PDB file of C-alpha atoms in Angstrom:
ATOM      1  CA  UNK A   1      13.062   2.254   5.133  1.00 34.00           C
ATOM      2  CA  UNK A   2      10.376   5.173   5.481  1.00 41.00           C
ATOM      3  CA  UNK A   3       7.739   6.413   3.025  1.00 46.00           C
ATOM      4  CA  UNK A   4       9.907   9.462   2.458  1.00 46.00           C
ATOM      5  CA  UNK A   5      12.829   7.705   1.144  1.00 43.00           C
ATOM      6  CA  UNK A   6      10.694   6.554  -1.902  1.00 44.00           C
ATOM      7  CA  UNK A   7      10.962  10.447  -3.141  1.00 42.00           C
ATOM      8  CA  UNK A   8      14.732  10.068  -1.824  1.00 43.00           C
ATOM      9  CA  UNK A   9      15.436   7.306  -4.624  1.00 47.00           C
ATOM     10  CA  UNK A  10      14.054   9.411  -7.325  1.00 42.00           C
ATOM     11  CA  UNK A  11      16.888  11.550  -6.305  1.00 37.00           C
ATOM     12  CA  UNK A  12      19.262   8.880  -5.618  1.00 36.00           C
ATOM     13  CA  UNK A  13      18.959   7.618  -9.023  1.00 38.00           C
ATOM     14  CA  UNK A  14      19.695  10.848 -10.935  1.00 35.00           C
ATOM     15  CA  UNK A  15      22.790  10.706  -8.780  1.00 32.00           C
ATOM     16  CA  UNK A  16      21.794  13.932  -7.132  1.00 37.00           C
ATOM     17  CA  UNK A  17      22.845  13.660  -3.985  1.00 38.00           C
ATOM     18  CA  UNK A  18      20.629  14.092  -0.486  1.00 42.00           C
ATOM     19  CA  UNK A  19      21.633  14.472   3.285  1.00 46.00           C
ATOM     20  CA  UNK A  20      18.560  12.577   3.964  1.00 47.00           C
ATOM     21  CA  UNK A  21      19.480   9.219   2.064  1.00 56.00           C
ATOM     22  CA  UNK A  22      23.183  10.032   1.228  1.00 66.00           C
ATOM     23  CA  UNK A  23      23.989   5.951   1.908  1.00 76.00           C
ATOM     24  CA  UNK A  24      20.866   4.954   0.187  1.00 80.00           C
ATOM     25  CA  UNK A  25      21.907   6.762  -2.680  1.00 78.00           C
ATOM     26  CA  UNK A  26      25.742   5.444  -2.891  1.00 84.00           C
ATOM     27  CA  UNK A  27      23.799   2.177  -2.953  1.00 88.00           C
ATOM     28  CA  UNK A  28      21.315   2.783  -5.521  1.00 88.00           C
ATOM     29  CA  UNK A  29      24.035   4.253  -7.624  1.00 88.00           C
ATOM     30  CA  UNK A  30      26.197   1.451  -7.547  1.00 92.00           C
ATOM     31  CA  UNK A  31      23.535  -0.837  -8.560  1.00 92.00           C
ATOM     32  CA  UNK A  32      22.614   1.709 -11.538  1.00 93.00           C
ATOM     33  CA  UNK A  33      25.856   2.011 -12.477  1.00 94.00           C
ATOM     34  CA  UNK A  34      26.907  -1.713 -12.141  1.00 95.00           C
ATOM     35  CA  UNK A  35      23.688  -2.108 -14.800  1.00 94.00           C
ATOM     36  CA  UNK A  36      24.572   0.307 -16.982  1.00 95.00           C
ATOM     37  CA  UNK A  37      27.789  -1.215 -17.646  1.00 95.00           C
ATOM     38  CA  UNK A  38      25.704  -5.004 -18.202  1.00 95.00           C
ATOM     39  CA  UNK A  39      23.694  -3.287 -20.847  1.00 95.00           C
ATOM     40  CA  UNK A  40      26.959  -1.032 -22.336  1.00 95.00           C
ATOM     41  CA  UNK A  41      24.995   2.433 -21.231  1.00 95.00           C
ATOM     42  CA  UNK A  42      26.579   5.675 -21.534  1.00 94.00           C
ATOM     43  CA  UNK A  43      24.218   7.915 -18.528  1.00 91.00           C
ATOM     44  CA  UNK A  44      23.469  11.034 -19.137  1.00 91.00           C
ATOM     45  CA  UNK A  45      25.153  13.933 -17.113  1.00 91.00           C
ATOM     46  CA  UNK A  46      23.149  15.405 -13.969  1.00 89.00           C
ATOM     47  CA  UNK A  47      20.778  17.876 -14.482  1.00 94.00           C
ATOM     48  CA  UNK A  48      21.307  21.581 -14.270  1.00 96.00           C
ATOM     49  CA  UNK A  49      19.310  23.378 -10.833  1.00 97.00           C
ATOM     50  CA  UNK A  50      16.316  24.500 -13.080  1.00 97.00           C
ATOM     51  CA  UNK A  51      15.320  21.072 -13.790  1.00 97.00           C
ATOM     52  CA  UNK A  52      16.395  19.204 -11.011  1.00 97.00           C
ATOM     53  CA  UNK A  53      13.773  21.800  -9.265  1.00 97.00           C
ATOM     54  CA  UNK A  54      11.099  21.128 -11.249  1.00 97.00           C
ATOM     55  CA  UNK A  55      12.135  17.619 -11.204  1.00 96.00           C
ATOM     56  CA  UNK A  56      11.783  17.034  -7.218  1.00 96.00           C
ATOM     57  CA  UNK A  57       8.999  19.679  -6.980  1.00 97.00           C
ATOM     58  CA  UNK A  58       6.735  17.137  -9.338  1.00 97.00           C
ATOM     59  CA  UNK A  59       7.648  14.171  -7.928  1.00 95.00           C
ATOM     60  CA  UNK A  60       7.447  15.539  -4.172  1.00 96.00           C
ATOM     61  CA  UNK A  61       4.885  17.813  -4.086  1.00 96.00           C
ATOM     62  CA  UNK A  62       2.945  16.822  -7.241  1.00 96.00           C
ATOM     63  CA  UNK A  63       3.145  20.422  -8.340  1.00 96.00           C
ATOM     64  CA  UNK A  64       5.760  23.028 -10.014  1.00 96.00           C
ATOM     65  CA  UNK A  65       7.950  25.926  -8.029  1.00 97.00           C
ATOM     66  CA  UNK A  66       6.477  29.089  -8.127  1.00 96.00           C
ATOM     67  CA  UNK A  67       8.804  32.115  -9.950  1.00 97.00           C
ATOM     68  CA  UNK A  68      10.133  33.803  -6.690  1.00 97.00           C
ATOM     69  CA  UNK A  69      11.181  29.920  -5.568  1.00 97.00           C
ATOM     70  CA  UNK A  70      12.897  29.048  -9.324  1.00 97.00           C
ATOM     71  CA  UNK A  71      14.863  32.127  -8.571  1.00 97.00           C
ATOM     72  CA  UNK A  72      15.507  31.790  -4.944  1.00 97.00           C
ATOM     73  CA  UNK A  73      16.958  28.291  -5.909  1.00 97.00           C
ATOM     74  CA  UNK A  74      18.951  29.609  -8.983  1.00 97.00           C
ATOM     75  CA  UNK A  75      20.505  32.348  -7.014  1.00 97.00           C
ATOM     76  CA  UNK A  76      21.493  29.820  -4.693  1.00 97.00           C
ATOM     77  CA  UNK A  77      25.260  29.149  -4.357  1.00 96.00           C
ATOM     78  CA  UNK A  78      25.579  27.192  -1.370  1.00 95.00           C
ATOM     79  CA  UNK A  79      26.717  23.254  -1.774  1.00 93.00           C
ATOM     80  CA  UNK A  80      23.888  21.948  -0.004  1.00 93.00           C
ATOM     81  CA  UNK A  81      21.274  23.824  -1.644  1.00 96.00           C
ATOM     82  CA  UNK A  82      19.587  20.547  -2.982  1.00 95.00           C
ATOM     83  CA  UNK A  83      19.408  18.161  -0.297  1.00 92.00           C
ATOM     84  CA  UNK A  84      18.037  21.335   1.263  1.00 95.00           C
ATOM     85  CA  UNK A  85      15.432  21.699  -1.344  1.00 96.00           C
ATOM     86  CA  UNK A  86      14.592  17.897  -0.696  1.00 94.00           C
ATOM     87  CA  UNK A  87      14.557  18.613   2.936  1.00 93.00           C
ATOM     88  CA  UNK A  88      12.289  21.038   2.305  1.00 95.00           C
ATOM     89  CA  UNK A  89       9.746  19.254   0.453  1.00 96.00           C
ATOM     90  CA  UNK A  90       9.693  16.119   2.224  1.00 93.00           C
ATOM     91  CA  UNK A  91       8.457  18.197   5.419  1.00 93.00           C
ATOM     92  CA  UNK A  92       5.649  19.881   3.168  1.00 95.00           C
ATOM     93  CA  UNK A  93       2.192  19.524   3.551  1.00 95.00           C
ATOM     94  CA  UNK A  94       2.270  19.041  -0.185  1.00 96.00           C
ATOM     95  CA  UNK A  95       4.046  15.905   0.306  1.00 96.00           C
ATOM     96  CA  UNK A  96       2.097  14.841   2.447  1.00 96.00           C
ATOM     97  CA  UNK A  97      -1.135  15.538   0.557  1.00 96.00           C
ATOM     98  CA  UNK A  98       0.544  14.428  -2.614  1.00 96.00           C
ATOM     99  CA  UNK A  99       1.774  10.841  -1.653  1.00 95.00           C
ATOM    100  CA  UNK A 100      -1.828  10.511  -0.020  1.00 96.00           C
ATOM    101  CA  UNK A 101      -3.488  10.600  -3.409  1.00 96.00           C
ATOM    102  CA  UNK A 102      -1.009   8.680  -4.530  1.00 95.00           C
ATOM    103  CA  UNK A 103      -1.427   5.495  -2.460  1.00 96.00           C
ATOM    104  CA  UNK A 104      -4.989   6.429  -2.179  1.00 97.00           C
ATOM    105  CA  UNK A 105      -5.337   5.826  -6.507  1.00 96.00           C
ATOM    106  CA  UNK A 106      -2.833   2.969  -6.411  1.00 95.00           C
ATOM    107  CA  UNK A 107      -4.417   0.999  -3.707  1.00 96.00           C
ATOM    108  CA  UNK A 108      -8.113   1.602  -4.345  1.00 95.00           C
ATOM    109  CA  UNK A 109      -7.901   2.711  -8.292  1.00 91.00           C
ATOM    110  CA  UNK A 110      -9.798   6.277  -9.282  1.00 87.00           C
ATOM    111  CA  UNK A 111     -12.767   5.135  -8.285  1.00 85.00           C
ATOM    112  CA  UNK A 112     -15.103   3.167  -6.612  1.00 84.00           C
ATOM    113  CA  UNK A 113     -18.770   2.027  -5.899  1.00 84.00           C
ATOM    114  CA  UNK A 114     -19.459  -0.046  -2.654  1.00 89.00           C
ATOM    115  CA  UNK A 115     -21.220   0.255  -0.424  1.00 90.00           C
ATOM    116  CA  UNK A 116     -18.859  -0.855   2.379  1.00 92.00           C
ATOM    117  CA  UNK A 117     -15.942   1.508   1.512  1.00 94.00           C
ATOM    118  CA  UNK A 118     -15.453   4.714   2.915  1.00 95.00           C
ATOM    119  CA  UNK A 119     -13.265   6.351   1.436  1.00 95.00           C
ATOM    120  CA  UNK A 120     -12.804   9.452   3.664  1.00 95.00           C
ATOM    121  CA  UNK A 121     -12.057   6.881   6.641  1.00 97.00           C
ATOM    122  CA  UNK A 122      -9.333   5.530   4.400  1.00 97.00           C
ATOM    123  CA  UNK A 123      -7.331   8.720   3.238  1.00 97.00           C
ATOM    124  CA  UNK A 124      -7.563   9.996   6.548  1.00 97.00           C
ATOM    125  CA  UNK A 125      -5.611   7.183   7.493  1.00 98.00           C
ATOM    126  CA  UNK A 126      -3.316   6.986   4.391  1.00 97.00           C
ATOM    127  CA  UNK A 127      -2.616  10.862   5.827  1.00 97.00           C
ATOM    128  CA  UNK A 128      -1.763   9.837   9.386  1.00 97.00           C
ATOM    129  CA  UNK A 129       0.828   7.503   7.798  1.00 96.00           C
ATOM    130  CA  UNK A 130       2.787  10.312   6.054  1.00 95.00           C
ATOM    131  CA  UNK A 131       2.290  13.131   8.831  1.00 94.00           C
ATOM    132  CA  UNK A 132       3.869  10.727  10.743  1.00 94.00           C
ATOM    133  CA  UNK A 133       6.572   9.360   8.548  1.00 92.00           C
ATOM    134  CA  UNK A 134       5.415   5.348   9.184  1.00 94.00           C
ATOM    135  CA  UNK A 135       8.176   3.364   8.118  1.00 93.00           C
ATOM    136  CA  UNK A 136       7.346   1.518   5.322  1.00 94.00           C
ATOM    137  CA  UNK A 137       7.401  -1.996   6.527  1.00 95.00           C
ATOM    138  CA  UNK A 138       4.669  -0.804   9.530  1.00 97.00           C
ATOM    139  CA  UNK A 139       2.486   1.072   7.059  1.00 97.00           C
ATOM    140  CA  UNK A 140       2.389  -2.173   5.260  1.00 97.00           C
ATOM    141  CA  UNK A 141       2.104  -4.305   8.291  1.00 97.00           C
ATOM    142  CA  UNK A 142      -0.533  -2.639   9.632  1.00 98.00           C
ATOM    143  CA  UNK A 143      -2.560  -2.566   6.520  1.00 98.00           C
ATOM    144  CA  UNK A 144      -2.170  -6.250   6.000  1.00 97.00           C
ATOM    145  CA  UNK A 145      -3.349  -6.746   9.971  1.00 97.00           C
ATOM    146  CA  UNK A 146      -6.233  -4.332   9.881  1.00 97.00           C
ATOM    147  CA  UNK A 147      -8.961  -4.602  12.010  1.00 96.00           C
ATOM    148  CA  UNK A 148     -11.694  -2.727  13.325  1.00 96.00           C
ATOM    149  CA  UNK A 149     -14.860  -0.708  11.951  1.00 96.00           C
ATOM    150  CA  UNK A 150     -14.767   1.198   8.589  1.00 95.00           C
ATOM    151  CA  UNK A 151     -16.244   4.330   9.970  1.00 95.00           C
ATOM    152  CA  UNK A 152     -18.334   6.128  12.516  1.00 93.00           C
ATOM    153  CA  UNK A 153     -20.174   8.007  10.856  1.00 93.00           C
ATOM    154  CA  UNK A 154     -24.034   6.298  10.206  1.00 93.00           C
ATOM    155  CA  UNK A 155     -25.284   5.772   6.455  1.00 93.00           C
ATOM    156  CA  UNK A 156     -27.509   9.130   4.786  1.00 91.00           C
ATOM    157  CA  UNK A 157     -30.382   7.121   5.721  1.00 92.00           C
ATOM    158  CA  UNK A 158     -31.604   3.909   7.379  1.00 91.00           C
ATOM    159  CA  UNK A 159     -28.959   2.583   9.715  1.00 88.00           C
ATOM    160  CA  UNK A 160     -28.455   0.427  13.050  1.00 90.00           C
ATOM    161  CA  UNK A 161     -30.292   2.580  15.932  1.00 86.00           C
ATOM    162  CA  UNK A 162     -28.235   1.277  18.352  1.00 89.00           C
ATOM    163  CA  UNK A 163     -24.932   0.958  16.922  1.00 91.00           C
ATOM    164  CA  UNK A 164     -22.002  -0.044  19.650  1.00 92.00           C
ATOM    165  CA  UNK A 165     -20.642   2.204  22.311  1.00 93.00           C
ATOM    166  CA  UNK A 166     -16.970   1.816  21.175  1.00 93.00           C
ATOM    167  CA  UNK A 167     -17.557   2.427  17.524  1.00 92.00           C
ATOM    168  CA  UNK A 168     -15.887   5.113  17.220  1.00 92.00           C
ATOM    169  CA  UNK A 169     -12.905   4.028  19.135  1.00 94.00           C
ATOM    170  CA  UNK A 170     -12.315   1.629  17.215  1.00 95.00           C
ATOM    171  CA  UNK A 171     -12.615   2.880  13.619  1.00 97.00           C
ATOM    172  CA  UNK A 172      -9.587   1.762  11.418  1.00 97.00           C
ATOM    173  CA  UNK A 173      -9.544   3.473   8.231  1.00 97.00           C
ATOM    174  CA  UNK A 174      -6.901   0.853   6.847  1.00 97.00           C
ATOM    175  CA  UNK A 175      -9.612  -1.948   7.039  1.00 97.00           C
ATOM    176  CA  UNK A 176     -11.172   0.080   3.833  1.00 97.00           C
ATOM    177  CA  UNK A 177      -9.060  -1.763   1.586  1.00 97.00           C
ATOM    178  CA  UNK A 178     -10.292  -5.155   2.562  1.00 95.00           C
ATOM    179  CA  UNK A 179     -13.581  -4.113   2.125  1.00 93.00           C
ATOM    180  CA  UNK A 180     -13.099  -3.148  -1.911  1.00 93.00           C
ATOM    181  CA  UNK A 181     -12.440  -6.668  -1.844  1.00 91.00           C
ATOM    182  CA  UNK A 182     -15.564  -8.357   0.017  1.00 86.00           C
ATOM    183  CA  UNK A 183     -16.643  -9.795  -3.231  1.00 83.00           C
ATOM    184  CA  UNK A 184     -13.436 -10.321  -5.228  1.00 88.00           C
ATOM    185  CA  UNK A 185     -11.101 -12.495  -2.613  1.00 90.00           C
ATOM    186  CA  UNK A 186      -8.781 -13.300  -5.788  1.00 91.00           C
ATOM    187  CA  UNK A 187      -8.269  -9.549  -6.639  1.00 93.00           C
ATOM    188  CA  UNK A 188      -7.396  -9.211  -3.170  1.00 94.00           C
ATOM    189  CA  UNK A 189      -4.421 -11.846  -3.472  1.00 94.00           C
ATOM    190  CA  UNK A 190      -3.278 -10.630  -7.062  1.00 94.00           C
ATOM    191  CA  UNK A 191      -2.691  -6.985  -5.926  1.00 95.00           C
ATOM    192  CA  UNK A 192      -1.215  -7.951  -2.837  1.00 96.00           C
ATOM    193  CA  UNK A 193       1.132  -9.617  -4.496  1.00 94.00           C
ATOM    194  CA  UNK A 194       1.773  -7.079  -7.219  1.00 94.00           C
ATOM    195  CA  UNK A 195       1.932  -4.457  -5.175  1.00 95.00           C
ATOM    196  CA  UNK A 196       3.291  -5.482  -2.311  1.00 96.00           C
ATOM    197  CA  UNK A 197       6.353  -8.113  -3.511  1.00 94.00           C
ATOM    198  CA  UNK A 198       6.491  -7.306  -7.450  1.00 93.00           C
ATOM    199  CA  UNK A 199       5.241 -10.765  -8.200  1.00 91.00           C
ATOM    200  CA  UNK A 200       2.613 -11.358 -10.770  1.00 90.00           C
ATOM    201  CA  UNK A 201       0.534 -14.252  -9.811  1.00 88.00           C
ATOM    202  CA  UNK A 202      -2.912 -13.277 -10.904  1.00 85.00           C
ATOM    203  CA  UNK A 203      -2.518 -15.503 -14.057  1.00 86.00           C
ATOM    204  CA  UNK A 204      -2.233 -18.649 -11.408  1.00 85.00           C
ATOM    205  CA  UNK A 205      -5.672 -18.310 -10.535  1.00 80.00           C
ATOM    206  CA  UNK A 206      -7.067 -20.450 -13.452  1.00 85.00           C
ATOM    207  CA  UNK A 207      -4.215 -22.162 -14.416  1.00 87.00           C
ATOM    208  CA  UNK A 208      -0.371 -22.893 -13.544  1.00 84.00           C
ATOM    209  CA  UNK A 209       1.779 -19.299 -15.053  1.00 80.00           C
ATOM    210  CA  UNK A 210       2.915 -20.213 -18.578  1.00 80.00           C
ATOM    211  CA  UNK A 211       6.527 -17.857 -17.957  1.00 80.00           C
ATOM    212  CA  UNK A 212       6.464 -17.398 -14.334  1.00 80.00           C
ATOM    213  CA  UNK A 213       7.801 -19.967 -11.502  1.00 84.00           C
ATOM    214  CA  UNK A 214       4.078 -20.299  -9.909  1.00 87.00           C
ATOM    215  CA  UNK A 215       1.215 -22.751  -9.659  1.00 89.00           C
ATOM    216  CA  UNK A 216      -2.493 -22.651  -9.552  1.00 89.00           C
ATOM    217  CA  UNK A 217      -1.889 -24.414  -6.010  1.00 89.00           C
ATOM    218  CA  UNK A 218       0.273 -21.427  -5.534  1.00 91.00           C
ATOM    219  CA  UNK A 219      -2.232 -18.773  -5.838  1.00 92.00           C
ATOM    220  CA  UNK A 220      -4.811 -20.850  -3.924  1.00 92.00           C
ATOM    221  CA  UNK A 221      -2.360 -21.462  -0.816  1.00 93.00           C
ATOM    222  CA  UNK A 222      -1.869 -17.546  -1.104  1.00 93.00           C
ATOM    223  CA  UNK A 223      -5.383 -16.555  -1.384  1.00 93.00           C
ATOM    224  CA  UNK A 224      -6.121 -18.623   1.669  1.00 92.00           C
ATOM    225  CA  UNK A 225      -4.294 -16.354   3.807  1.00 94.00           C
ATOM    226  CA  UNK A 226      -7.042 -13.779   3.412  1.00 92.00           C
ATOM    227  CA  UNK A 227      -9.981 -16.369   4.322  1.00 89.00           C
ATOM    228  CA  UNK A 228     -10.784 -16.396   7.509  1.00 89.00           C
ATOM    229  CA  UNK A 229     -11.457 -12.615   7.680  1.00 90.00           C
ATOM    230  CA  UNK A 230     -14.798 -11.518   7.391  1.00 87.00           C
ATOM    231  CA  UNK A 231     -17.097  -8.480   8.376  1.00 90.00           C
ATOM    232  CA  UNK A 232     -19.664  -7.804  10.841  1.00 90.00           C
ATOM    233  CA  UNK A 233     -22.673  -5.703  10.227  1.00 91.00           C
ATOM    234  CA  UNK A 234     -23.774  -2.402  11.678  1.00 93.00           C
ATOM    235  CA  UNK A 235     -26.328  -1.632   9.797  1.00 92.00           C
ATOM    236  CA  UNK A 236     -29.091  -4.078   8.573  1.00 87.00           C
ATOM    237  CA  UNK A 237     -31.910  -3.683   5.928  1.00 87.00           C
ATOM    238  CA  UNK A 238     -31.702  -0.425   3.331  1.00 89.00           C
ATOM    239  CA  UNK A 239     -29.462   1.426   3.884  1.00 89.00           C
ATOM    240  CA  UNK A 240     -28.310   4.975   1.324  1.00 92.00           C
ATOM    241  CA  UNK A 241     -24.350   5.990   2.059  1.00 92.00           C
ATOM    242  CA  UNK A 242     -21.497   3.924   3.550  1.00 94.00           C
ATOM    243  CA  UNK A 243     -22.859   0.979   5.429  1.00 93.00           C
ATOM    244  CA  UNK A 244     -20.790   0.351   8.688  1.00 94.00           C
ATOM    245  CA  UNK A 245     -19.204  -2.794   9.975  1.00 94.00           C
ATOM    246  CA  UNK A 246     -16.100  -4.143  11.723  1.00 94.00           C
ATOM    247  CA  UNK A 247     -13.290  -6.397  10.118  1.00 94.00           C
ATOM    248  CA  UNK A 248     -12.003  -9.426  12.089  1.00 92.00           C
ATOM    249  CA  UNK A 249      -9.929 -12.248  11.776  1.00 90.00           C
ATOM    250  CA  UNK A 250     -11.835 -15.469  12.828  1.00 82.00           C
ATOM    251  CA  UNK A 251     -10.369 -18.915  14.007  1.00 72.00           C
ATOM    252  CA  UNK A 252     -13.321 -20.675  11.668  1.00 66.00           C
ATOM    253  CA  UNK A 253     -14.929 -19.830   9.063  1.00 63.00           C
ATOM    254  CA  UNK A 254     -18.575 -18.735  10.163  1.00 58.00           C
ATOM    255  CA  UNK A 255     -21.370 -20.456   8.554  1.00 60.00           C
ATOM    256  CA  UNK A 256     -22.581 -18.466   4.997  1.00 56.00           C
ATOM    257  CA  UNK A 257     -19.267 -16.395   4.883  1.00 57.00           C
ATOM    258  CA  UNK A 258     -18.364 -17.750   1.911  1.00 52.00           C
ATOM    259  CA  UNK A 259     -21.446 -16.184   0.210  1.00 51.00           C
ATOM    260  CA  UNK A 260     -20.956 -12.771   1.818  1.00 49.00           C
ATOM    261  CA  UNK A 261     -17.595 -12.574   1.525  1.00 48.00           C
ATOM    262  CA  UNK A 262     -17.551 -13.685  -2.122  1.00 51.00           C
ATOM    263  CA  UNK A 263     -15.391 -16.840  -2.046  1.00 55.00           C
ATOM    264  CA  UNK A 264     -15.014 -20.013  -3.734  1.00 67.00           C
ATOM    265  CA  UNK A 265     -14.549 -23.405  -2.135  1.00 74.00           C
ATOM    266  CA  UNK A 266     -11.490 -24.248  -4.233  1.00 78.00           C
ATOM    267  CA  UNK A 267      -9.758 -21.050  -1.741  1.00 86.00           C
ATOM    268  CA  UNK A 268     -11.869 -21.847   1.712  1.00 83.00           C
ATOM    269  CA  UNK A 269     -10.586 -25.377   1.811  1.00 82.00           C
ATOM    270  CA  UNK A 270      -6.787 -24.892   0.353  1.00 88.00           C
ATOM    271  CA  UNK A 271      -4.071 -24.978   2.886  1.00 91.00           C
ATOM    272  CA  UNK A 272      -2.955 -21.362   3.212  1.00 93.00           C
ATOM    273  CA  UNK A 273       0.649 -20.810   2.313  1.00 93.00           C
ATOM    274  CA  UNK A 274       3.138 -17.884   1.602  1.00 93.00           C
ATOM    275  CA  UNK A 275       4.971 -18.019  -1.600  1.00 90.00           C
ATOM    276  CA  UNK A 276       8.437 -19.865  -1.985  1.00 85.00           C
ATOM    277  CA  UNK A 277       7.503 -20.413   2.011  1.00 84.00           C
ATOM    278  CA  UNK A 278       5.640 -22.982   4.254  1.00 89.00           C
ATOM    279  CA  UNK A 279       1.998 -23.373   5.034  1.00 91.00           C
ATOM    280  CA  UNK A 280       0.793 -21.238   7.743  1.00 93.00           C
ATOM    281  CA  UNK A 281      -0.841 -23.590  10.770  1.00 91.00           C
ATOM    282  CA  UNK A 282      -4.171 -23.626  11.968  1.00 85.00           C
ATOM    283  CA  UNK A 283      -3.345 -22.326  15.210  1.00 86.00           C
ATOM    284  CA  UNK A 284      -2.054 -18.708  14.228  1.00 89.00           C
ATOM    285  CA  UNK A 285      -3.610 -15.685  12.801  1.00 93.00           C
ATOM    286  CA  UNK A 286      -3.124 -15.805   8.524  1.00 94.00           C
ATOM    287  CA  UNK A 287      -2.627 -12.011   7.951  1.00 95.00           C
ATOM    288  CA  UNK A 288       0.008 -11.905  10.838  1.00 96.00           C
ATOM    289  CA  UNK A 289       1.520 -14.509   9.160  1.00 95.00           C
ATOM    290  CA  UNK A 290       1.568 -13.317   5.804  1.00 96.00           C
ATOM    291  CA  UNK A 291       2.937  -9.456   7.490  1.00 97.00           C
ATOM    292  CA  UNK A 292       5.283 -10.736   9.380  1.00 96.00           C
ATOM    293  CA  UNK A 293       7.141 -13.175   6.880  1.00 95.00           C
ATOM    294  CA  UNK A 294       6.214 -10.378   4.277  1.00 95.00           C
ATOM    295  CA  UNK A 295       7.988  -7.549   5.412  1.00 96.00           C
ATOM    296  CA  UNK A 296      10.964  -9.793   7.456  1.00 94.00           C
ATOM    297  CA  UNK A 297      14.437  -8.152   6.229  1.00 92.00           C
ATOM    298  CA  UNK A 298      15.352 -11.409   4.535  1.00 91.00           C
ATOM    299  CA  UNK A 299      12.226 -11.014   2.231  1.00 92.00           C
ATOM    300  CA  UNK A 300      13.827 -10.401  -1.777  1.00 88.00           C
ATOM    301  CA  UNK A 301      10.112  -9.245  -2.890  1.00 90.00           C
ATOM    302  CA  UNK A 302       9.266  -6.839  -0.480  1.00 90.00           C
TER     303      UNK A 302
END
């Protein structure tokens, strides 16, 4: 499944149909309509071509047609004219720019003060993963896996002098997200899970969920997964602007990380484990872990 398929469902569930995701969307309308005969559902009937326009044009692009398009499309009368239309879009720099800001807002919120973050770094690599069409489970794999520095680019003022020769080779904007999280390790496993697999387990954190399946040992096993990675310095001392460092996975946990990072004890000394799953060994890297068995086929969540 790629990125652009999730503009492909909104299609696929207004029936419309697309050459891009024309078995996707037999699918999705068989589960529809298998649901809206559960819940005794009369649908109603596809859209004309002036709203199904506007329709794909705000949920592609994030913008309207222009006039000279709106007629272009009307005056239309081949078959195909649609999945065209969808075509179209999906190969936009619209789209692109669109589903950046989209992810961007949904994975870091509107906005945010820390130091560590740069946000640039991370939209230009929320941007690679469109202009190149990522499939969805890498996009997510490699977010989950991140490593590397957060950007190149030295603070406004103060600053390592002598920062390392490969920095800028090995700048990940994806490691970004981990860093809105250096303080808040049980944020980090609540929207992972929400966002990621659907599942609400934030309310674990204090105590076992009063209407969902999971336990506080749940969300501690879960949060776990994410405790062994820690960041590295650049820059020292005072520092105005983004201060730089590099994200890695360690095989212990190195002495006063749990005070930089932000963690409690209760998550440093649980026994990591994926949901409904096993515990992860010692031996192994957590995050791979937790990609790998997240975005396996025979996942239901993902």
């Amino acid at each position: 499944m790629r990125i652009k398929l999730f503009c492909c469902c909104i299609a696929a569930c207004l029936l419309l149909p697309s050459a891009l995701c024309a078995d996707m969307s037999q699918t999705i309308d068989q589960i529809v309509q298998a649901k809206w005969k559960e819940e005794n559902i009369t649908p109603a009937p596809p859209t004309d071509d002036a709203r199904f326009l506007r329709r794909i044009y705000l949920d592609i692009a994030g913008t309207i047609p222009t006039a000279e398009e709106v007629i272009a499309f009307l005056n239309d009368r081949s078959p195909d004219k649609r999945a065209k239309a969808i075509d179209k879009l999906l190969n936009s720099p619209e789209y692109v720019e669109n589903w950046t800001s989209y992810w961007d807002t949904l994975l870091m919120g509107r906005q945010i003060r820390n130091p560590f973050v740069s946000r640039a770094e991370f939209r230009k690599w929320l941007r690679a993963q469109f202009e190149q069409n990522v499939p969805y489970n890498k996009f997510v794999y490699d977010l989950l896996t991140a490593e590397g520095y957060n950007t190149a680019d030295p603070p406004l003022r103060g600053g390592s002098e002598n920062p390392p020769p490969d920095l800028a080779q090995r700048v990940n904007g994806a490691v970004n997200w981990y860093a809105r999280y250096l303080q808040a390790l049980p944020d980090l496993a609540g929207n992972t899970a929400r966002t990621f697999l659907g599942v609400q387990i934030q309310c674990a954190q204090c105590h076992d969920h009063t209407t969902e399946p999971w336990k506080q040992s749940d969300f501690r096993g879960f949060a776990a997964l994410f405790t062994r990675t820690f960041p590295r310095p650049v820059d020292t001392g005072q520092v105005l602007g983004v201060r730089r460092f590099e994200l890695r996975e360690a095989v212990f946990v190195p002495r006063g990380a749990g005070r930089l990072a932000g963690m409690n004890r209760e998550y440093l000394n649980a026994k990591p484990k994926l949901l409904n799953g096993p515990e992860v060994p010692d031996n192994v890297s957590r995050r791979r872990a937790l990609a790998e068995w997240m975005t396996a086929k025979e996942n239901p969540y993902f």
